[in-house]
Amino acid sequence: MSIAKILEIALKTGRVTRKYPYEPPLLTSEFRGAVRIDPSKCWGCGACVKICPPNALALRNSGKEATLEYFVGRCIFCGMCAEVCPAKAIEVTKEFELSSTSLENLKSRVIHRLTRCSSCGSLVWTEAELKSVVKSSPIAEEYAVLCPKCRKSKFARAASIRIGVGSE
Amino acid sequence: MKDEVRTIVEKIGGVVEEVKKSEIYVRIPQQTVRTAARLLYDSEAYFKTCVGVDEREVNGFYTIYHIFGLDSQGVDIVLKVLVPEEDPQTSSIVSEVPAADWCELEIQDLLGIKFGGRLTKRLVLPEDWPDGVYPLRKEFRYDEKPSRVIREELHEEAGIPVGPYHPALHEPEYFELYVEGEKVVDVAYRGFHVHRGIEKLAESPRFTYKQVPFLAERICGICGFVHSTCYIMAVEKAADIETPERAEFIRSIVLEVERLHSHLLWIGVAAHLLGYDAGFMHAWRIREHVMVLAEYLTGSRKTYGINVIGGVRKDLNVDKIDKTMKTIAQVREEFKKLADALLSIPQIKSRAVGTGVLTKSEARALSVVGPVARASGLYRDVRKDYPYLAYGRVSFRVPLYTEGDNLARLLVRVEEVFESIEIVKQLVDLLPGGSVVVEEYDIPPGRKAVAAIEAPRGEDVHFVITGLGRPYRWRVRAPTYQNIPALRAMLRGTPLADAPLTIASIDPCFSCTDRVLVVDIETGRKSFIKLVRGG
Amino acid sequence: MLHSIAIAILQLALAPVYDGVERKVRAAIHTRIGPPVLQTWYDLIKLFSKEVVIPVGGGWYTLVTVLEMLTLVTASILLVHVSTVGLAQATIFEAVIFIVLTGIATTLAIMRAVSQNNVFSVLGGFREFSLVLSAEPFLAVSLLLLVSGVEAAASRAIAALILLIAAYVVSGRVPYDIAEAEPELASGVNIELAGPLLGVATVSAVLKKFISATLTVLVFVLLGGLSGLTSLTAVALLTPLTWITHTVVSTLLGRSRVDLAVRFLYTTLFILSSMLLVSYGLGV
Ligand code: SF4
Ligand code: SF4
């Protein structure tokens, strides 16, 4: 009787129900869960914010501080942010048990102090980004602390002095 | 152009604007669109869909693209009709091509173009949407919220309600079944309760080319990878981006893995609808192996997220290939036994035979797709007709049945499970080396492309016009969109008890279809007498 | 009689446990863990602790639902009482009372289903009606015949077979759970019930399974010629076993459709009854 075959199959298979959460969940080595941003590495460059498809990441600027906020409630665990991060500050974890009774618990923030242009006082960007730029590229610190506009005019002035043309 | 295709194109008349490997764009005047459509339909072309585009800032017109698929030649013929801005109307092709019914109404609602010579009604937009506001026009912002209009309730509900939240279907949709005793005599369908407006979203500044695949993947919770692949294929075709061969193979493998999980899911649901819960539990138990494999290959059980323009984000290695082979071998063995048991259950046979019949001619007239078409004697499979990705390199059988009933659709899917397993095996054997993604590419604006994929539910069509940084227009036609209209033919005369099975037998995916909204209530219908009345 | 009632109470308290075992067994065949064995008891306790929801139609409807359960309780007690003496010792009177009680219970069930202002409920009621018509008359005839003490082996065997089939139909399991078929009727006859009233209907459903199992066991006890204490012990031991057998059978099948079910039952039971008539007439 082939209708009774199912009994044989069941007997052979045994029980497949897992006693989760008393048993560990089945996760493969490739599983992508929530991401974690390492505040000590992040520059606040915003590349991750730009790529994030569901807007789970946001960069807010209060004038003094720039805040990178990660709201796991919107995250689709795609890991694109980790892929584009120039500072390798984002790690894709295997966390997925994320429910919480408070919305705040679903948010994490990295706060960056902003620097101002040493010449005109307008906003440049985060201190962390500044430092890493100085570290990684051959740019003199006196230029790096300037906003792009002042940087340009300072460079023009310096260049013109060097080639002997009077400025203005 | 092949000679056969050239003869057809010449007969249509009009201006051939563009000829690509598998697409031919022909601009024809409004007056001849109906004859052209007739001609194409008579030349064995299937109707894929129509697309309305607001191209006023490009050429000063609204444009309608009627996409016909010449399956036998593997070529799409796209009729392009220009509709002037000051007089937005054109002639309908529904009288020649019944399958164009929904997409014309969709264009009418979203773009405000009137179709002459057919019955029209509000279809796509909800009842409280104001008149004269057309969301797909470019001046309409994607985050705009027009004020609600309160209208009188148009109809009273009657008959046997199946939905909007029906236990058997697990998705919001609404069928009204009119019965005589236990026999269904007519059906009214109303769906699209979960319209998300993603086509508009994708062309808004909120999205970029790179982000849309993740949006596309969320069109469907079951076969999302189909949608992201199809979108990407359309963009890659439009921009002539060469994807590495290895990436095409990986995409094909993942597509087949997705089909396995989708079919196993459906077979389980079908068993449950027939009261055979053991079949349900065991089918889903077997499916679990596939889900775990998918996670191991891509990083996620569903919404795999590995598709990017130019390739894939995750490569295969020896371990993954090994696990793939082991899993499909195990699935094959276990599913074989289950299928034998399932098909021997007397109630399954007696209830699936001869119920929900869709004849071949009805299937042809509505251009139905996928297992529904193949169960009604239409030999259609995008993987064979328009070989894409790596499908040209593998051999497999396309199951074909002529009965058109629920059993035929069940058998098609059962056999396709085995075929998919064979395809995965061959793909893994042939897997070429090399990289899996091209990083450098350029997507010039103003290019067009049609892409199609054989999803588990049938042909999925994406049409893209490229824009700056994001698609100018992206149109999705999910397989269920094409198959739901056939339900009316299938449900008439079917016992009420088999109605849920019949509805489920097209493997409907309402959220895919619900990018737009449909109401199918004709005022004349109310004359049907409710023969079963409560109280 | 008193000790019959005591035994009956014990048996009835065990019925939901048997139902729990049924859920466990079914889960095992599904390769799943399933709910605890006492789950049906937990369900009942929970349902009865909820606020009373009276469906549209009012108190009359409630009355019918409760009456249906009480009738089934009485029928169950009667069966248990019979099992203390054995079916062979049961009187025709008791058999008739039992048949009348089950008849009343099904009539009440159908009444409450079709009186609802809900198409699913009404359809479920009609289905129940068709099903009952195609099983219960045969059940009555074969039961009466067996109790009347037919000696001929062939007649007894055929009557027993009819009773076994009809008893299975009474249990309301797959393939004959069409009156509340979830996918098409969304619980059908029970759709309007909630809280304690649903609890009452759940008790009725469990009792039907209990009656079905006990009746089946009694047939075997009769065929085995047991009576008195041995009969009682046999019933106590075999009822859960029969229950499990019914479970396994139902797990292996799919749900029938009302027209198919009626046709199948009618043809099968009709042929068997004709055979019974012939053998009874011939006295074999
Ligand atoms: S450094 Fe990385 S994490 Fe920080 S803002 Fe840039 S991309 Fe995001
Ligand atoms: S994982 Fe994806 S969704 Fe989540 S924060 Fe990163 S980019 Fe955004």
XYZ file of C-alpha atoms in Angstrom, chain B residues 39-517:
479
model
C -1.446 40.053 -37.074
C 1.088 39.287 -34.376
C -1.362 37.206 -32.416
C -2.179 35.237 -35.542
C 1.524 34.698 -36.155
C 1.679 32.716 -32.927
C 3.027 35.543 -30.843
C 2.045 35.605 -27.192
C 1.160 38.840 -25.507
C 3.587 39.669 -22.731
C 2.379 42.988 -21.461
C 1.976 46.624 -22.290
C 3.823 49.493 -20.698
C 2.847 53.116 -20.516
C 5.659 55.625 -20.203
C 5.588 59.341 -19.677
C 8.222 60.296 -22.233
C 7.087 63.874 -22.641
C 10.421 65.307 -21.571
C 12.174 63.026 -24.091
C 9.987 63.204 -27.181
C 6.893 65.128 -26.156
C 4.603 62.104 -26.070
C 3.239 59.489 -23.781
C 4.415 56.196 -25.148
C 2.791 52.809 -25.035
C 4.864 49.727 -25.632
C 2.986 46.535 -26.466
C 5.372 43.671 -25.923
C 4.726 40.530 -27.953
C 6.829 37.422 -27.600
C 7.463 35.339 -30.689
C 8.262 32.232 -28.658
C 9.090 30.092 -31.685
C 11.797 32.544 -32.795
C 12.934 33.695 -29.378
C 12.308 37.311 -30.313
C 10.237 40.032 -28.713
C 8.425 42.396 -31.014
C 7.631 45.643 -29.280
C 5.005 47.882 -30.829
C 5.552 51.479 -29.900
C 2.607 53.842 -30.034
C 2.952 57.564 -29.437
C 0.089 59.290 -27.666
C -0.034 63.088 -27.855
C 0.028 64.992 -24.576
C -2.908 67.235 -25.415
C -5.190 64.366 -26.417
C -4.187 61.374 -24.307
C -6.176 58.601 -25.916
C -5.502 55.658 -28.104
C -7.243 52.553 -29.342
C -7.483 49.418 -27.307
C -6.280 46.051 -28.559
C -8.351 43.997 -26.127
C -10.780 42.898 -28.804
C -7.897 41.232 -30.647
C -5.748 40.322 -27.665
C -7.811 39.557 -24.534
C -4.630 39.254 -22.513
C -4.097 43.012 -22.796
C -7.094 43.712 -20.570
C -5.355 44.418 -17.290
C -2.332 46.309 -18.518
C -4.443 48.734 -20.544
C -6.558 49.506 -17.523
C -3.419 49.895 -15.478
C -2.047 52.441 -17.934
C -5.360 54.260 -17.890
C -5.303 54.584 -14.119
C -1.663 55.361 -13.590
C -0.887 57.436 -16.644
C -4.278 58.844 -17.573
C -4.446 57.551 -21.130
C -7.899 56.568 -22.342
C -8.359 53.454 -24.399
C -11.093 53.699 -26.996
C -13.250 50.781 -28.041
C -13.398 48.870 -24.811
C -15.145 48.744 -21.485
C -13.253 50.788 -18.969
C -13.434 51.061 -15.248
C -11.194 52.136 -12.452
C -8.898 49.303 -11.785
C -5.530 50.134 -10.452
C -6.119 52.835 -7.919
C -8.066 52.490 -4.715
C -11.554 53.862 -4.625
C -10.624 56.842 -2.463
C -7.973 58.045 -4.912
C -8.979 61.382 -6.483
C -9.843 61.559 -10.186
C -7.355 63.100 -12.544
C -4.280 62.362 -10.444
C -1.977 60.041 -12.334
C 0.898 58.719 -10.270
C 3.111 57.544 -13.112
C 3.264 60.955 -14.718
C 6.615 62.534 -14.100
C 5.237 65.632 -12.404
C 3.757 63.456 -9.661
C 6.303 63.157 -6.866
C 6.926 59.684 -5.512
C 6.148 60.687 -1.931
C 3.103 62.772 -2.734
C -0.068 61.874 -0.840
C -3.176 63.188 -2.562
C -6.160 63.786 -0.316
C -8.722 61.035 -0.043
C -12.048 61.211 -1.792
C -14.901 59.554 0.012
C -17.151 57.772 -2.427
C -20.284 55.810 -1.978
C -19.815 52.088 -1.680
C -20.120 50.866 -5.249
C -21.429 47.406 -4.687
C -22.797 45.204 -2.034
C -21.056 41.991 -1.236
C -22.768 38.804 -2.175
C -21.929 35.203 -2.728
C -19.337 33.170 -0.918
C -16.521 35.404 0.182
C -13.061 33.928 -0.094
C -10.848 36.594 1.367
C -9.614 39.224 1.939
C -7.749 37.203 4.525
C -8.523 33.663 3.665
C -6.960 30.883 5.716
C -6.017 28.898 2.661
C -4.313 31.628 0.735
C -2.399 33.553 3.340
C -2.386 36.687 1.297
C -4.800 39.546 1.036
C -7.031 39.099 -1.940
C -10.691 38.712 -2.427
C -12.706 36.319 -4.483
C -16.431 36.305 -4.530
C -17.759 32.952 -5.566
C -21.317 32.652 -6.796
C -22.589 29.169 -6.213
C -25.498 26.966 -7.045
C -25.581 24.413 -4.290
C -21.943 23.480 -4.139
C -21.093 24.383 -7.715
C -19.373 27.642 -8.571
C -21.179 29.434 -11.366
C -19.302 32.701 -11.430
C -16.451 34.537 -9.843
C -15.575 38.096 -9.073
C -12.008 38.939 -8.227
C -10.657 41.872 -6.422
C -7.047 42.024 -5.466
C -4.278 44.506 -5.189
C -4.857 45.409 -1.595
C -1.121 45.650 -1.087
C -0.093 47.934 -3.898
C 3.309 49.329 -3.013
C 4.043 51.613 -5.926
C 7.528 50.258 -6.376
C 7.776 51.131 -10.057
C 7.376 54.764 -9.120
C 9.757 54.398 -6.209
C 12.505 52.973 -8.381
C 12.482 55.960 -10.692
C 12.472 58.421 -7.782
C 15.625 60.122 -6.460
C 15.300 57.872 -3.445
C 16.791 54.967 -5.439
C 19.782 54.253 -7.607
C 20.551 51.505 -10.121
C 22.519 49.676 -7.480
C 19.758 49.738 -4.896
C 16.883 48.678 -7.115
C 17.886 44.968 -7.137
C 17.194 44.852 -3.409
C 13.842 46.478 -3.965
C 13.088 44.122 -6.850
C 13.953 41.130 -4.725
C 11.217 42.167 -2.341
C 8.490 42.118 -4.956
C 7.888 38.515 -3.997
C 8.640 36.659 -0.807
C 8.912 33.350 -2.617
C 10.599 33.987 -5.922
C 12.306 37.302 -5.245
C 15.563 36.266 -6.856
C 13.718 35.972 -10.148
C 12.778 39.625 -9.948
C 16.194 40.947 -9.008
C 17.791 38.844 -11.745
C 15.237 39.951 -14.294
C 15.700 43.621 -13.448
C 19.457 43.251 -13.645
C 19.250 41.348 -16.906
C 17.167 44.153 -18.390
C 19.648 46.801 -17.248
C 22.615 44.768 -18.428
C 20.967 44.195 -21.784
C 20.108 47.870 -22.157
C 23.611 49.048 -21.241
C 25.450 46.204 -22.997
C 27.184 45.100 -19.829
C 28.978 41.793 -20.250
C 28.515 39.676 -17.145
C 31.170 37.061 -16.470
C 30.056 33.576 -17.448
C 30.633 32.250 -13.966
C 28.200 34.799 -12.586
C 25.572 33.701 -15.108
C 26.004 30.110 -13.986
C 25.719 31.048 -10.326
C 22.580 33.038 -11.016
C 21.098 30.079 -12.872
C 21.954 27.700 -10.050
C 20.380 29.963 -7.481
C 17.318 30.422 -9.709
C 16.821 26.667 -9.834
C 17.352 26.346 -6.092
C 14.657 28.958 -5.708
C 12.347 27.026 -7.999
C 12.901 23.909 -5.908
C 11.886 25.657 -2.734
C 8.946 27.334 -4.430
C 7.562 24.143 -5.951
C 8.030 22.180 -2.739
C 6.237 24.920 -0.882
C 3.379 24.837 -3.347
C 3.094 21.062 -3.345
C 2.854 21.189 0.438
C 0.129 23.804 0.308
C -1.780 21.819 -2.305
C -1.649 18.754 -0.057
C -2.902 20.824 2.852
C -5.785 22.179 0.789
C -6.724 18.606 -0.015
C -6.726 17.796 3.680
C -3.585 15.693 3.448
C -1.522 17.422 6.087
C 1.117 14.718 6.169
C 1.975 15.706 2.599
C 2.189 19.329 3.673
C 4.501 18.627 6.592
C 6.758 16.301 4.655
C 7.005 18.574 1.618
C 8.051 21.432 3.849
C 10.455 19.222 5.712
C 12.188 18.393 2.438
C 12.042 22.024 1.420
C 13.977 22.889 4.550
C 17.089 21.239 3.056
C 16.755 23.601 0.112
C 16.348 26.613 2.384
C 19.496 25.745 4.282
C 21.350 25.255 1.026
C 20.148 28.639 -0.193
C 21.424 30.263 2.965
C 24.763 28.555 2.604
C 25.101 29.636 -1.020
C 23.892 33.203 -0.626
C 23.850 34.238 3.029
C 20.103 34.265 3.418
C 17.294 31.721 3.328
C 15.189 34.059 1.232
C 15.799 37.427 -0.426
C 19.276 36.207 -1.175
C 20.731 39.641 -1.871
C 23.656 38.453 -3.973
C 22.606 40.027 -7.250
C 24.346 43.181 -8.368
C 24.577 44.776 -11.770
C 27.523 43.153 -13.476
C 27.452 39.869 -11.585
C 26.999 38.353 -8.169
C 28.465 39.128 -4.769
C 29.143 35.594 -3.637
C 31.260 33.048 -5.409
C 30.975 29.290 -5.138
C 33.790 27.220 -3.713
C 34.491 23.517 -3.385
C 32.579 23.204 -0.117
C 29.539 24.924 -1.522
C 29.533 22.823 -4.645
C 29.840 19.728 -2.526
C 26.978 20.768 -0.292
C 24.859 21.608 -3.340
C 25.366 18.178 -4.858
C 24.657 16.426 -1.590
C 21.532 18.438 -0.913
C 19.959 17.961 -4.305
C 20.701 14.245 -4.212
C 18.990 14.003 -0.849
C 16.059 16.125 -1.960
C 15.669 13.979 -5.045
C 15.554 10.783 -3.069
C 13.197 12.049 -0.392
C 10.908 13.846 -2.795
C 10.606 10.782 -5.004
C 9.153 8.819 -2.108
C 6.891 11.631 -1.031
C 5.578 12.178 -4.562
C 4.712 8.489 -4.834
C 2.845 8.582 -1.546
C 1.117 11.839 -2.391
C -0.146 10.716 -5.766
C -1.505 7.500 -4.316
C -3.857 9.267 -1.896
C -7.332 8.521 -3.284
C -8.769 11.906 -2.320
C -6.011 13.770 -4.121
C -6.693 11.989 -7.364
C -10.447 12.187 -7.133
C -10.467 15.864 -6.260
C -7.792 17.075 -8.638
C -8.939 15.214 -11.732
C -11.260 17.220 -13.930
C -11.527 20.200 -11.605
C -10.477 23.727 -12.489
C -10.131 22.968 -16.168
C -8.523 25.544 -18.428
C -8.760 24.570 -22.075
C -5.923 25.109 -24.488
C -7.765 27.770 -26.453
C -8.635 29.727 -23.313
C -5.034 29.437 -22.196
C -3.839 30.700 -25.558
C -6.257 33.625 -25.648
C -5.113 34.812 -22.247
C -1.425 34.115 -22.954
C -1.091 32.321 -19.639
C 2.372 31.368 -18.503
C 4.343 28.774 -16.610
C 2.968 25.523 -15.221
C -0.576 26.762 -15.914
C 0.223 27.004 -19.627
C 2.126 23.731 -19.695
C -0.733 21.905 -18.003
C -3.097 23.162 -20.688
C -1.025 21.928 -23.591
C 0.954 25.072 -24.376
C 4.628 24.324 -24.794
C 6.036 27.474 -23.260
C 9.101 27.856 -21.129
C 11.285 30.946 -21.237
C 14.307 28.807 -20.436
C 13.807 27.021 -23.768
C 12.247 29.735 -25.891
C 14.571 32.589 -24.984
C 17.594 30.850 -23.443
C 19.051 33.310 -20.954
C 21.959 33.126 -18.497
C 23.356 29.594 -18.611
C 20.179 27.795 -19.697
C 21.379 27.429 -23.266
C 24.053 25.084 -21.971
C 21.919 22.505 -20.207
C 19.403 19.987 -21.411
C 16.146 19.348 -19.655
C 12.611 18.284 -20.397
C 9.595 20.558 -20.295
C 6.684 18.617 -18.768
C 3.573 18.982 -20.865
C 0.007 17.934 -20.124
C -3.131 18.592 -22.088
C -5.872 18.025 -19.523
C -5.665 21.524 -18.061
C -7.031 20.424 -14.692
C -5.685 20.695 -11.168
C -4.004 17.318 -11.403
C -2.155 18.338 -14.563
C -0.827 21.453 -12.860
C 0.200 19.380 -9.864
C 2.008 16.870 -12.071
C 3.799 19.572 -14.043
C 5.231 20.972 -10.829
C 6.146 17.574 -9.438
C 8.078 16.776 -12.604
C 9.705 20.183 -12.680
C 11.208 19.494 -9.282
C 13.134 16.607 -10.799
C 14.078 18.633 -13.866
C 15.415 21.454 -11.704
C 17.575 19.000 -9.832
C 18.989 17.758 -13.143
C 19.625 21.328 -14.277
C 21.524 22.175 -11.088
C 23.637 19.063 -11.515
C 24.583 19.988 -15.076
C 25.274 23.614 -14.191
C 27.585 22.631 -11.376
C 29.427 20.235 -13.703
C 29.888 22.893 -16.355
C 30.682 25.770 -13.963
C 33.381 27.863 -15.660
C 36.150 29.671 -13.808
C 36.915 33.361 -13.724
C 35.589 36.295 -11.835
C 31.979 36.720 -10.798
C 31.475 40.432 -11.188
C 32.480 43.351 -13.384
C 32.974 46.477 -11.333
C 33.367 48.994 -14.133
C 30.391 49.748 -16.265
C 28.497 52.649 -17.590
C 24.752 52.903 -18.040
C 23.912 55.487 -20.674
C 20.422 56.980 -20.451
C 17.686 56.412 -22.989
C 18.316 52.734 -23.663
C 15.539 50.156 -23.583
C 15.430 46.441 -22.916
C 12.970 43.654 -22.247
C 14.098 40.761 -20.086
C 12.192 37.631 -19.215
C 12.817 34.772 -16.838
C 10.955 31.553 -16.227
C 9.940 32.022 -12.606
C 8.455 29.082 -10.696
C 5.037 30.540 -11.509
C 5.828 31.276 -15.140
C 7.292 33.969 -17.281
C 8.341 37.098 -15.433
C 8.888 40.144 -17.632
C 10.820 43.286 -16.780
C 11.072 46.261 -19.095
C 13.589 48.999 -18.411
C 14.259 52.377 -19.958
C 17.495 53.704 -18.575
C 17.771 57.121 -17.014
C 20.378 59.127 -15.166
C 21.558 57.256 -12.109
C 18.352 55.217 -11.972
C 15.791 53.732 -14.342
C 13.682 56.237 -16.241
C 10.942 53.633 -16.251
C 10.898 50.141 -14.845
C 7.945 47.923 -15.512
C 7.426 44.559 -13.851
C 4.965 41.992 -15.081
C 4.845 39.132 -12.627
C 3.570 35.751 -13.814
C 0.490 35.808 -11.593
C -0.609 39.015 -13.308
C -0.988 37.004 -16.480
C -2.580 33.962 -14.848
C -5.272 35.371 -12.549
C -7.634 36.282 -15.412
C -7.673 32.572 -16.302
C -9.129 31.737 -12.902
C -12.550 32.826 -13.974
C -12.594 30.203 -16.686
C -11.124 27.633 -14.336
C -13.505 28.184 -11.440
C -16.760 28.100 -13.366
C -18.392 24.743 -12.877
C -15.919 23.639 -10.250
C -17.219 22.281 -6.922
C -16.920 24.853 -4.171
C -14.759 22.465 -2.168
C -12.169 22.524 -4.935
C -12.228 26.283 -5.412
C -9.373 26.955 -2.983
C -7.301 24.289 -4.679
C -8.117 25.725 -8.080
C -7.196 29.228 -6.988
C -4.024 27.877 -5.478
C -3.292 25.803 -8.575
C -2.039 28.838 -10.453
C 0.337 29.241 -7.507
C -0.828 32.803 -7.127
C 1.476 35.378 -5.743
C -0.718 38.311 -4.973
C 1.938 40.659 -3.746
C 3.838 40.377 -7.010
C 0.762 41.201 -8.951
C -0.267 43.861 -6.513
C 2.112 46.461 -7.673
C -1.114 47.554 -9.248
C -4.662 47.183 -8.241
